[in-house]
XYZ file of C-alpha atoms in Angstrom:
570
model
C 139.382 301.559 -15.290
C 140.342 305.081 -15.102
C 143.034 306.357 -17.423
C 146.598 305.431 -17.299
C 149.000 307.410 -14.940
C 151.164 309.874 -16.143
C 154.127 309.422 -14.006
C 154.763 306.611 -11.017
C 152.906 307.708 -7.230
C 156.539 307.712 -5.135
C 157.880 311.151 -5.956
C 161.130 312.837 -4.630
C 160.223 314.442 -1.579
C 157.045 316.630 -1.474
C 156.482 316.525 -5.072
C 152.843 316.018 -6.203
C 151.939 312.597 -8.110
C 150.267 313.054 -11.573
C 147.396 310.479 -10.992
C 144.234 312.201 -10.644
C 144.606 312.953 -6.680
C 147.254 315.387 -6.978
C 148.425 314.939 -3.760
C 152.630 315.352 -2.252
C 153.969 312.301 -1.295
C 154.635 312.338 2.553
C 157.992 312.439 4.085
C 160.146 311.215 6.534
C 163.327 311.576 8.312
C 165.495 307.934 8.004
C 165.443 305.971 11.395
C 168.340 305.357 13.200
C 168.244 301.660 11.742
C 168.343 302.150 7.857
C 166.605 303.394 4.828
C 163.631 302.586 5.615
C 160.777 301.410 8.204
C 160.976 297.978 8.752
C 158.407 295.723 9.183
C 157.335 292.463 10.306
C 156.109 288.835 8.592
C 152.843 288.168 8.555
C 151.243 284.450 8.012
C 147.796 285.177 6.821
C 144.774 283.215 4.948
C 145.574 284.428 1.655
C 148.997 286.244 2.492
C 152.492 285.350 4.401
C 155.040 286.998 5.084
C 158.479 284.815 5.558
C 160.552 286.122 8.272
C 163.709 283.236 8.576
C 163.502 280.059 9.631
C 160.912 280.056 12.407
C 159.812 277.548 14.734
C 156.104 276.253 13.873
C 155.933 278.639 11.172
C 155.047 281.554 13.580
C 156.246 284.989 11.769
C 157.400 287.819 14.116
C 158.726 291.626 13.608
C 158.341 295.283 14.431
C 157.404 298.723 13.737
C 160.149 301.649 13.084
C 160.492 303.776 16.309
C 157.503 306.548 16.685
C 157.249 309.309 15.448
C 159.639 309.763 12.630
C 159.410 312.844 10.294
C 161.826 314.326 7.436
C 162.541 312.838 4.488
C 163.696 309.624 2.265
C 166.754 310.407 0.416
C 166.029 309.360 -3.121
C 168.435 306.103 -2.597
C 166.196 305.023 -0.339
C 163.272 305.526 -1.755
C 164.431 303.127 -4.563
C 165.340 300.451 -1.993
C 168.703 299.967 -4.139
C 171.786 300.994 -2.915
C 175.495 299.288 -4.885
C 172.826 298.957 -7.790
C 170.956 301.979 -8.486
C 173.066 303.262 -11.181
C 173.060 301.347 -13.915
C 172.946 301.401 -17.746
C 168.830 300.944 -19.277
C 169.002 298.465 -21.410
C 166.066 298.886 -24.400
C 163.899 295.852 -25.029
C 165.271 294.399 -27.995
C 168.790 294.047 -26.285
C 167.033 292.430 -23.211
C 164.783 290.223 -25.271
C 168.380 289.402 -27.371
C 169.668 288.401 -24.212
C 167.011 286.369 -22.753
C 166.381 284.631 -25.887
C 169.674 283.719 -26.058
C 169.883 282.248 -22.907
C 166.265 280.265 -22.841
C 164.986 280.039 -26.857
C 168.805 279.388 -28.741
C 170.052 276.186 -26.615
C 166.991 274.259 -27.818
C 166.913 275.542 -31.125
C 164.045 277.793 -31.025
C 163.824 281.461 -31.982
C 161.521 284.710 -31.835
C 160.448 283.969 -35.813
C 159.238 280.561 -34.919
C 157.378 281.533 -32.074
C 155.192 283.513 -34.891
C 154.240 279.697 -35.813
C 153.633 278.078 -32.657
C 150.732 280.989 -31.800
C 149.782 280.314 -35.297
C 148.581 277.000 -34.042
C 147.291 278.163 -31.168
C 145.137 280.723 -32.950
C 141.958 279.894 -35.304
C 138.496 279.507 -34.649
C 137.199 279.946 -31.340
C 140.637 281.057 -29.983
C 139.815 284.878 -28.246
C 144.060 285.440 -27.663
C 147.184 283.000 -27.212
C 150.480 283.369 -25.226
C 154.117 281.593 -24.409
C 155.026 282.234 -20.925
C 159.564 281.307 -20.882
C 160.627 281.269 -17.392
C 164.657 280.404 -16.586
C 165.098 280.648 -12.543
C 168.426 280.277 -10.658
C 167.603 280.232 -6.937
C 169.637 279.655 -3.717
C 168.690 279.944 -0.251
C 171.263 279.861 3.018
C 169.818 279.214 7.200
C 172.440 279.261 10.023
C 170.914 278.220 13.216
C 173.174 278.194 16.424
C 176.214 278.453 14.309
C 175.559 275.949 12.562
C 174.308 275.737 8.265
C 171.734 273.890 8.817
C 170.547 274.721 4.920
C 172.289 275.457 1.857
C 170.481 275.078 -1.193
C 171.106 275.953 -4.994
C 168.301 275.447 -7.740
C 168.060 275.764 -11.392
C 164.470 276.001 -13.379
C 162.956 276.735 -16.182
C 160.156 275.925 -18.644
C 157.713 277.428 -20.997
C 153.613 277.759 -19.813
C 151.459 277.794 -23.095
C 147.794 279.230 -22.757
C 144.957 279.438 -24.947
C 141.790 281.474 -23.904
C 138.095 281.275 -25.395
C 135.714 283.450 -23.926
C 136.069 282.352 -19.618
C 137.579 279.150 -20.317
C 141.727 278.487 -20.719
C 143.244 276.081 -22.301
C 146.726 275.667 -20.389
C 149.913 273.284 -20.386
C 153.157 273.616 -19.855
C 156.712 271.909 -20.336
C 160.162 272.096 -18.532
C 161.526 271.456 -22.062
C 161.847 274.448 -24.502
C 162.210 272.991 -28.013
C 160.113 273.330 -30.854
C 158.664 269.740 -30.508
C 157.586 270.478 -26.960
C 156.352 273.844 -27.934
C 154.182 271.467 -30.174
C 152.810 269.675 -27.891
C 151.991 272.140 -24.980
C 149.912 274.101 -27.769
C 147.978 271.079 -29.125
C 147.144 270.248 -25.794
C 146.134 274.169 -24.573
C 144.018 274.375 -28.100
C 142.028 271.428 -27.280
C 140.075 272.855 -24.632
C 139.185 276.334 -26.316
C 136.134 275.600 -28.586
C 133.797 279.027 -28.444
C 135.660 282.375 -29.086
C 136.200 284.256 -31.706
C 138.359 283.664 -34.941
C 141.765 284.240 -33.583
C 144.638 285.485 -35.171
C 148.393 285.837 -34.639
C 149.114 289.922 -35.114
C 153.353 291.003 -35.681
C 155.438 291.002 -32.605
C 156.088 294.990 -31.041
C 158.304 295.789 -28.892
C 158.037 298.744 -26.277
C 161.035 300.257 -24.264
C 159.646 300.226 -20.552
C 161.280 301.683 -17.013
C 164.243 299.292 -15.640
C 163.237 299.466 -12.592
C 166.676 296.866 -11.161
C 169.811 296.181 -12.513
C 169.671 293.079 -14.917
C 172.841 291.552 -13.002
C 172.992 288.157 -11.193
C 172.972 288.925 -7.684
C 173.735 286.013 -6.411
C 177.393 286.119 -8.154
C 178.351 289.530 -6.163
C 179.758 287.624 -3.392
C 181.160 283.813 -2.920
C 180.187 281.169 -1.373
C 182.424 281.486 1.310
C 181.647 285.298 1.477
C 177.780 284.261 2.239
C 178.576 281.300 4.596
C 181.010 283.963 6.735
C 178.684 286.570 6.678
C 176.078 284.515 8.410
C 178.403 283.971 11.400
C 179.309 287.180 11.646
C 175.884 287.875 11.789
C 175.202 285.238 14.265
C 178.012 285.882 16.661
C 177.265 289.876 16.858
C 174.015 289.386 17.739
C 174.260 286.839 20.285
C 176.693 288.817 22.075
C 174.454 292.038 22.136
C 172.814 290.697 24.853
C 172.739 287.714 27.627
C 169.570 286.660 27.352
C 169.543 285.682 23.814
C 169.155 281.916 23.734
C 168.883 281.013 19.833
C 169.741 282.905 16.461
C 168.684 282.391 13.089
C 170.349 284.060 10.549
C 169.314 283.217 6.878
C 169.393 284.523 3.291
C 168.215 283.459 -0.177
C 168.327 285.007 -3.805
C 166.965 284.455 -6.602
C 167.764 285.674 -10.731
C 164.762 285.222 -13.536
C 164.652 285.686 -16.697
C 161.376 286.092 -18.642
C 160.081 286.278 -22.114
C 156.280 286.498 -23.453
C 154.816 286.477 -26.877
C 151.007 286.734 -27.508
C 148.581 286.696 -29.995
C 147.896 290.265 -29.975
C 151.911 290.859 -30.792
C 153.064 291.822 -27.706
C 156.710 290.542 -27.312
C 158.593 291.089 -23.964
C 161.343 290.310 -21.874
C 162.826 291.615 -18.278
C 165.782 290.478 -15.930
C 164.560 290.020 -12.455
C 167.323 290.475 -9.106
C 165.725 289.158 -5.574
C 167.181 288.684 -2.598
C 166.511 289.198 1.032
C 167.748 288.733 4.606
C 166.194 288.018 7.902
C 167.366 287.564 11.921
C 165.508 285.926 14.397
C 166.060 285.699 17.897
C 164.679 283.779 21.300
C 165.533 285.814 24.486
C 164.259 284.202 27.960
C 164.244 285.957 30.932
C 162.579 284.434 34.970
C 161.813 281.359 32.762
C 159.350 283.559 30.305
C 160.636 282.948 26.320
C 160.073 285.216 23.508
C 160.461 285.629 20.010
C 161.486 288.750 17.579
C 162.436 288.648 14.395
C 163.161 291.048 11.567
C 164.593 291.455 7.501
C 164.877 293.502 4.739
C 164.979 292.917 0.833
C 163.812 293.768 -2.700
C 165.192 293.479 -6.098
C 169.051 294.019 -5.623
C 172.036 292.000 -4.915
C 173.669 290.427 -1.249
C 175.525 294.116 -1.508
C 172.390 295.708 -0.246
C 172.736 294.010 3.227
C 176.687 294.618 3.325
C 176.101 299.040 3.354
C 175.592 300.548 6.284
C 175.878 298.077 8.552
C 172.114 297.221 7.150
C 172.173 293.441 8.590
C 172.940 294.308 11.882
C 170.256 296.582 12.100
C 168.065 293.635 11.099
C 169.572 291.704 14.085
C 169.238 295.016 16.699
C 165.858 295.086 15.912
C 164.474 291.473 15.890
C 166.414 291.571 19.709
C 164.099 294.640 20.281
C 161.407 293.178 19.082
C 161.480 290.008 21.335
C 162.732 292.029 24.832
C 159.376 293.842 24.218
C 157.687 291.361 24.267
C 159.171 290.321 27.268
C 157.638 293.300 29.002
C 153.937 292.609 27.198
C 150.804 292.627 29.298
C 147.579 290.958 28.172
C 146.020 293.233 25.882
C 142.466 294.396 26.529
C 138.873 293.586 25.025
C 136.546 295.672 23.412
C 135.415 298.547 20.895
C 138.113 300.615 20.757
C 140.250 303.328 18.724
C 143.109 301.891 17.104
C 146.109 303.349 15.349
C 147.635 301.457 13.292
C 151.639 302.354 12.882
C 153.202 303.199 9.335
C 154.868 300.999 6.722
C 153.904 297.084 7.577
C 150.727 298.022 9.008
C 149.540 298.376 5.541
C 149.577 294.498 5.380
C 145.664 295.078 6.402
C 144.809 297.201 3.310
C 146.917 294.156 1.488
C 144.216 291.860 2.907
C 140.915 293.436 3.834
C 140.964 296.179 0.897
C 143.435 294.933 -1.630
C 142.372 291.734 -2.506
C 139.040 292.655 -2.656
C 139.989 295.063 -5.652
C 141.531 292.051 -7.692
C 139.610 292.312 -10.757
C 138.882 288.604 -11.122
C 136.850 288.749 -8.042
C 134.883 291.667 -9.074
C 134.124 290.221 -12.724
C 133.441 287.478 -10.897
C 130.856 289.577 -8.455
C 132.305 287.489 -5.205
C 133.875 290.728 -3.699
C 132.725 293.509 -1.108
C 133.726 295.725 -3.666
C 131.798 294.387 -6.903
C 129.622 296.908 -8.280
C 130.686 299.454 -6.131
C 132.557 301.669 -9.026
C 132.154 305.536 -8.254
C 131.002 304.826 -4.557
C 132.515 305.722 -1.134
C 133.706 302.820 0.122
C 136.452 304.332 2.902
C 136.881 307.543 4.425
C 137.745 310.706 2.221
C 140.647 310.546 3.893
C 141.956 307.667 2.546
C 143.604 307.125 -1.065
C 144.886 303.690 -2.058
C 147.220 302.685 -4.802
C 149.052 299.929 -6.390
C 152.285 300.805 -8.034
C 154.358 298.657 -9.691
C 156.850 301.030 -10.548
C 158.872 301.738 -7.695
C 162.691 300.926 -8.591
C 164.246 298.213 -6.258
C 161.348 297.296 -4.414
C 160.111 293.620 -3.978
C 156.905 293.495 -5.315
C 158.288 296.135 -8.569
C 158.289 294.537 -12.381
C 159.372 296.850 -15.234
C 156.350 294.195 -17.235
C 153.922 291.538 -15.530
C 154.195 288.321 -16.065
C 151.853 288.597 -19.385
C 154.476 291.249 -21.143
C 151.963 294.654 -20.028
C 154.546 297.372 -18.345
C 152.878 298.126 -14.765
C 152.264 300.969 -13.495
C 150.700 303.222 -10.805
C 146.744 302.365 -10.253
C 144.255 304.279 -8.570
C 141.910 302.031 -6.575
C 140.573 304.410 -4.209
C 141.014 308.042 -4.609
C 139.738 310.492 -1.581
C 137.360 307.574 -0.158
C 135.603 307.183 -3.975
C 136.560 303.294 -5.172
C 137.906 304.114 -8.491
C 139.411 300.829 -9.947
C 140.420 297.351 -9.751
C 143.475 295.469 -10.733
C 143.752 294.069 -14.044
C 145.138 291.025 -16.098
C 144.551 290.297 -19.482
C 141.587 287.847 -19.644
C 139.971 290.320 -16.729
C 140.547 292.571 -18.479
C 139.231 291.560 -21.842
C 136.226 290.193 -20.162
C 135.517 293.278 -18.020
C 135.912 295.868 -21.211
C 138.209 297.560 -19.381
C 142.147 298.126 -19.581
C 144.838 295.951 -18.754
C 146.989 297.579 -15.231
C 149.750 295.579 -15.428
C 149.222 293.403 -12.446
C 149.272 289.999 -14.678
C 151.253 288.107 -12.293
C 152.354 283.689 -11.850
C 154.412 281.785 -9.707
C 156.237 280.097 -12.360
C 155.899 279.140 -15.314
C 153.547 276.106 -14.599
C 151.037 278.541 -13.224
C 148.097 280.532 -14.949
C 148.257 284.159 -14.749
C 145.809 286.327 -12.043
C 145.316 289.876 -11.183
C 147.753 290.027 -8.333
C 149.502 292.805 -6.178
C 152.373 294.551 -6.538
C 153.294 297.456 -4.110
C 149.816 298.132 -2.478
C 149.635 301.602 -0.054
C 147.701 304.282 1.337
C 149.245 307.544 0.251
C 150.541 310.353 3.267
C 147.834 312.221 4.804
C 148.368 315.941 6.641
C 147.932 314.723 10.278
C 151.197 314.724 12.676
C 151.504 310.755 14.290
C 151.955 313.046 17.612
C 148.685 314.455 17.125
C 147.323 310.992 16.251
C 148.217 309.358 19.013
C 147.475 312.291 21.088
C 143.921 312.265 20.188
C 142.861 308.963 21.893
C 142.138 308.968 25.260
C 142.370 305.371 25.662
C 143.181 302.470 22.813
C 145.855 301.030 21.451
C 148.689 301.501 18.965
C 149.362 298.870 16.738
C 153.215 298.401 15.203
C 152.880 295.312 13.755
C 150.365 292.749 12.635
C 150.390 289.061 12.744
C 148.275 285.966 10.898
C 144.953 286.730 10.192
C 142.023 285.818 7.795
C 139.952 287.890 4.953
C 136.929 286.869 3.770
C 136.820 288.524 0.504
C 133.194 287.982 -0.124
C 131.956 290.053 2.836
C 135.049 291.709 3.997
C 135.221 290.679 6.980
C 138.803 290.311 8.803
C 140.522 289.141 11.720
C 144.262 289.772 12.185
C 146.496 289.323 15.533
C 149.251 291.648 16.079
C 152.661 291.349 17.045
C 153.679 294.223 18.400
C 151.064 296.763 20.013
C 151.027 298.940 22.786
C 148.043 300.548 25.072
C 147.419 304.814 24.756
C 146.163 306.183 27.868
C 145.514 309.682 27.739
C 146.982 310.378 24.587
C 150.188 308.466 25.398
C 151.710 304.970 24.151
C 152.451 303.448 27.452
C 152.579 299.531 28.279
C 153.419 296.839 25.543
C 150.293 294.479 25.425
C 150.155 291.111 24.151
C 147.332 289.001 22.287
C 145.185 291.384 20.813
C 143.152 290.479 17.766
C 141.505 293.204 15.483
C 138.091 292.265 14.092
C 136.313 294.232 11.719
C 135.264 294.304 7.538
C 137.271 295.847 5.545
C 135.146 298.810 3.641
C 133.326 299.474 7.337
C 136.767 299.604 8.935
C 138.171 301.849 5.705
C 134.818 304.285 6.454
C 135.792 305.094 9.915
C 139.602 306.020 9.575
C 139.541 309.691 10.691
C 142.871 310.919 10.734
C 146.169 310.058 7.877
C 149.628 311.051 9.341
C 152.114 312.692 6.733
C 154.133 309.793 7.315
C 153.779 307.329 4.896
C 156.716 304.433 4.373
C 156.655 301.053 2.662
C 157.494 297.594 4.011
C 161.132 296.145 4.475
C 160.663 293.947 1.596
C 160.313 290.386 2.183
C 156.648 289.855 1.874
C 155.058 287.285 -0.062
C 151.264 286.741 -1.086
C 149.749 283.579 -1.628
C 146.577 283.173 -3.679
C 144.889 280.245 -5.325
C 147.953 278.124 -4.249
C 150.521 280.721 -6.007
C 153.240 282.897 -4.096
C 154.471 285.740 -5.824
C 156.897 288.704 -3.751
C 154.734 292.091 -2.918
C 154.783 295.377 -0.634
C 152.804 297.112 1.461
C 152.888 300.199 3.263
C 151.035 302.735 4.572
C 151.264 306.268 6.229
C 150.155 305.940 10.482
C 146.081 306.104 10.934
C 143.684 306.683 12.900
C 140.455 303.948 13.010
C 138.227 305.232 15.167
C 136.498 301.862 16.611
C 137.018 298.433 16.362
C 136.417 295.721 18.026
C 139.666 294.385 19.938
C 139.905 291.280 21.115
C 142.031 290.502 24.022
C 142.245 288.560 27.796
C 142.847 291.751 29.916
C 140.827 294.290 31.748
């Protein structure tokens, strides 16, 4: 793994980032619709992307309008708005808080978690760890005007793991006392027979980046406050225009707390904010019925959606989305250039590139990418990072879910794969360093290399000139389901909003194309980067090994310059 970054990959405008490419960040002017460019859900093999309540589970969106150029003011770069400014807290106040609120009610404290690894450690125990999880969670859906959900949850629990050499020993308990504490590591012990002689080093503490405000944000507003804003929601939209037959309107938030002690003395705690927002909408028009849907999110409060009139622009744009494809024609078939738009369109890198770059596949030698270190494996055009670091955004942690503060890693750097992602037992397996991207669903889930905020940094190309350069393909806004198979790399993905070039012009709306392809083949024949890079809306989730855990994407526009399209046109 190459050395650790010097400062996080999103810079204020134009500056350079201090990984080893050097390059500026792109920029871009804010679209008429918010901070940022939004874009759609995707349902996918090993990713989805929720977008509302939706009928069959069918996920729907759209791209930001093209071209856009300028710049992101630093506020929305950070995807926080009423919380941005806020008061770091260092690590032993946080980890005095969360132990307070998860360790003290059941009588258990940071000194006697010293004796519970104790017992996990010993002979043939390579490292130990407590995983404390405490979760409050609500989630509200108004369909037709009606609350057709309103849900409140409370969680938590303690996951207790035990590793010797490949093999974990694992249990877990919704109790956190010192008796179950007892248990869960008798039971995670048992199966650990062949490492090393373990032992149980002092707990450290580290001050890491806050990258959120530690506050609950589902207390900002009331009850009544959430339930109102839904109608208002709902009634504004249906009355932008006639041919709107259905509305969805939902919301849902979520507040963790964490804390993780190990064997090797790291002690941690963070304070996680989530909440997001999404519209959907069915127009019909000469008995033809669409769908379009859009959101917005990250790791904030309700407050977020209030400014600027943001959740309207969620419901403007999910109507735009469906009266496009109102106007869709079938989409044609064959090799063909494709340009794939900015922001969500980097949902493909997520799945044909990013995965394959999870280290346990690679340790594992199951991925296109395994030992492929030091080799070309995209265009030199094409850089690829995963930063954890960004402030606000959904798939952000100030530590992973195994106490290791992320950061920004390199995966492929001017076309040259150059890392993979990295959790602990990966990690120690591999001989290589941690990256921070330790990541679980809850506590009653194992740690895995996982995602955080995967994207392709800004290129120098104008999207103009992009688009301009193909005499006849198509432009792709937004992707739909697909499937990766990690092994080869090879992909297919619908899309959900795309649009023909003729002549070096986007022209007609087109409907049911597919894009299939493999991922480091695909990667090798992107010949142009526009200087237009933006990141997701925020509501994405990846699923993996039966685990969902919130990421982002995002991507500058690109140019691939053939790929097989799949489609029922001429």
């Amino acid at each position: 793994m190459p050395s650790k970054p010097s400062a996080t990959c999103w810079q204020p405008p134009r500056a350079v980032c201090t990984q080893a490419h050097g390059k500026p960040l792109a920029t871009r002017r804010l679209s008429t619709l918010g901070a940022e460019c939004w874009r759609n859900r995707i349902k996918a093999r090993r990713c989805y992307w929720p977008n509302a309540i939706a009928v069959n589970r069918r996920r729907y969106g759209r791209a930001c309008r093209w071209p856009i150029t300028g710049a992101f003011s630093r506020r929305a770069r950070s995807g926080l708005l009423q919380n941005d400014e806020f008061k770091a807290k260092p690590m032993s106040e946080l980890l005095s808080s969360v132990s307070d609120h998860l360790l003290a009610p059941g009588g258990v404290t940071i000194e006697s978690l010293q004796t519970v690894l104790g017992d996990l450690a010993g002979p043939g125990i390579d490292a130990a760890d407590l995983y404390f999880q405490g979760q409050i969670s609500e989630s509200w859906a108004l369909e037709d005007g009606i609350v057709k959900e309103g849900s409140f949850n409370l969680d938590q629990g303690v996951g207790v793991r035990a590793q010797s050499g490949e093999k974990t020993g694992f249990a877990y308990s919704n109790a956190i006392t010192l008796e179950a504490l007892g248990l869960a590591a008798r039971a995670a012990r048992s199966i650990s027979r062949a490492g090393q002689n373990g032992t149980v080093q002092a707990f450290s503490t580290q001050d890491v980046a806050q990258l959120y405000a530690p506050d609950n944000p589902l207390e900002v507003i009331s009850r009544a406050e959430k339930v109102e804003l839904l109608k208002r929601i709902d009634a504004a939209t249906r009355a932008l225009d006639p041919r709107i037959q259905q509305v969805t309107v939902s919301m849902a938030g979520v507040w963790e707390r964490i804390l993780v002690a190990s064997t090797d003395g790291g002690l941690a705690a963070d304070v996680r904010p989530l909440v997001r927002f999404n519209v959907s909408v069915i127009v019909e028009q000469n008995g033809r019925r669409e769908r379009g849907g859009h959101g917005g999110g990250g790791r904030t409060d309700y407050r977020y959606f209030l400014a600027d009139d943001r959740a309207m622009g969620y419901a403007r744009e999910a109507l735009r989305q469906a009266l496009v494809n109102l106007e869709a024609i079938p989409a044609p078939a064959g090799t063909l250039p494709v340009v794939l738009g900015s922001g969500w369109s980097g949902v493909l890198l997520h799945e044909a590139v990013g995965h394959g770059l999870e280290g346990d596949f690679n340790r594992k030698g199951s991925s296109a990418y395994s030992g492929r270190m030091g080799e070309m494996v995209a265009s030199k055009l094409c850089t690829i990072v995963d930063d954890g670091t960004l402030a606000g955004r959904r798939g952000s942690l100030s530590v992973d879910d195994e106490g290791t503060p992320t950061e920004c890693t390199t995966l492929i750097e001017n076309g040259v794969l150059k890392g993979y992602m990295q959790d602990k037992l990966n990690a120690r397996l591999m001989g290589v360093a941690r990256t921070g991207n330790g990541r679980r669903e809850s506590y009653a889930h194992l740690p895995m290399p996982r995602m955080t905020n995967t994207y392709m940094l800004g290129g120098q190309s104008d999207p103009a000139e992009i688009i301009a350069s193909v005499k006849r393909g198509i432009y792709c806004a937004n992707l739909g389901g697909g499937q990766v198979d990690i092994t080869s790399g090879k992909f297919v993905f619908s899309t959900s909003e795309a649009y023909l070039i003729e002549d070096g012009k986007i022209t007609a709306p087109v409907k049911g194309a597919t894009l299939i392809g493999n991922g480091p083949e695909a990667m090798s024949k992107v010949s142009m980067v526009g200087n237009d890079l933006s990141l997701d809306s925020g509501v994405g989730t990846c699923g993996k090994d039966g685990q969902s855990v919130p990421v982002g994407v995002g991507q500058p526009t690109l140019k691939i310059d053939a790929i097989t399209v799949g489609g029922t046109g001429s």
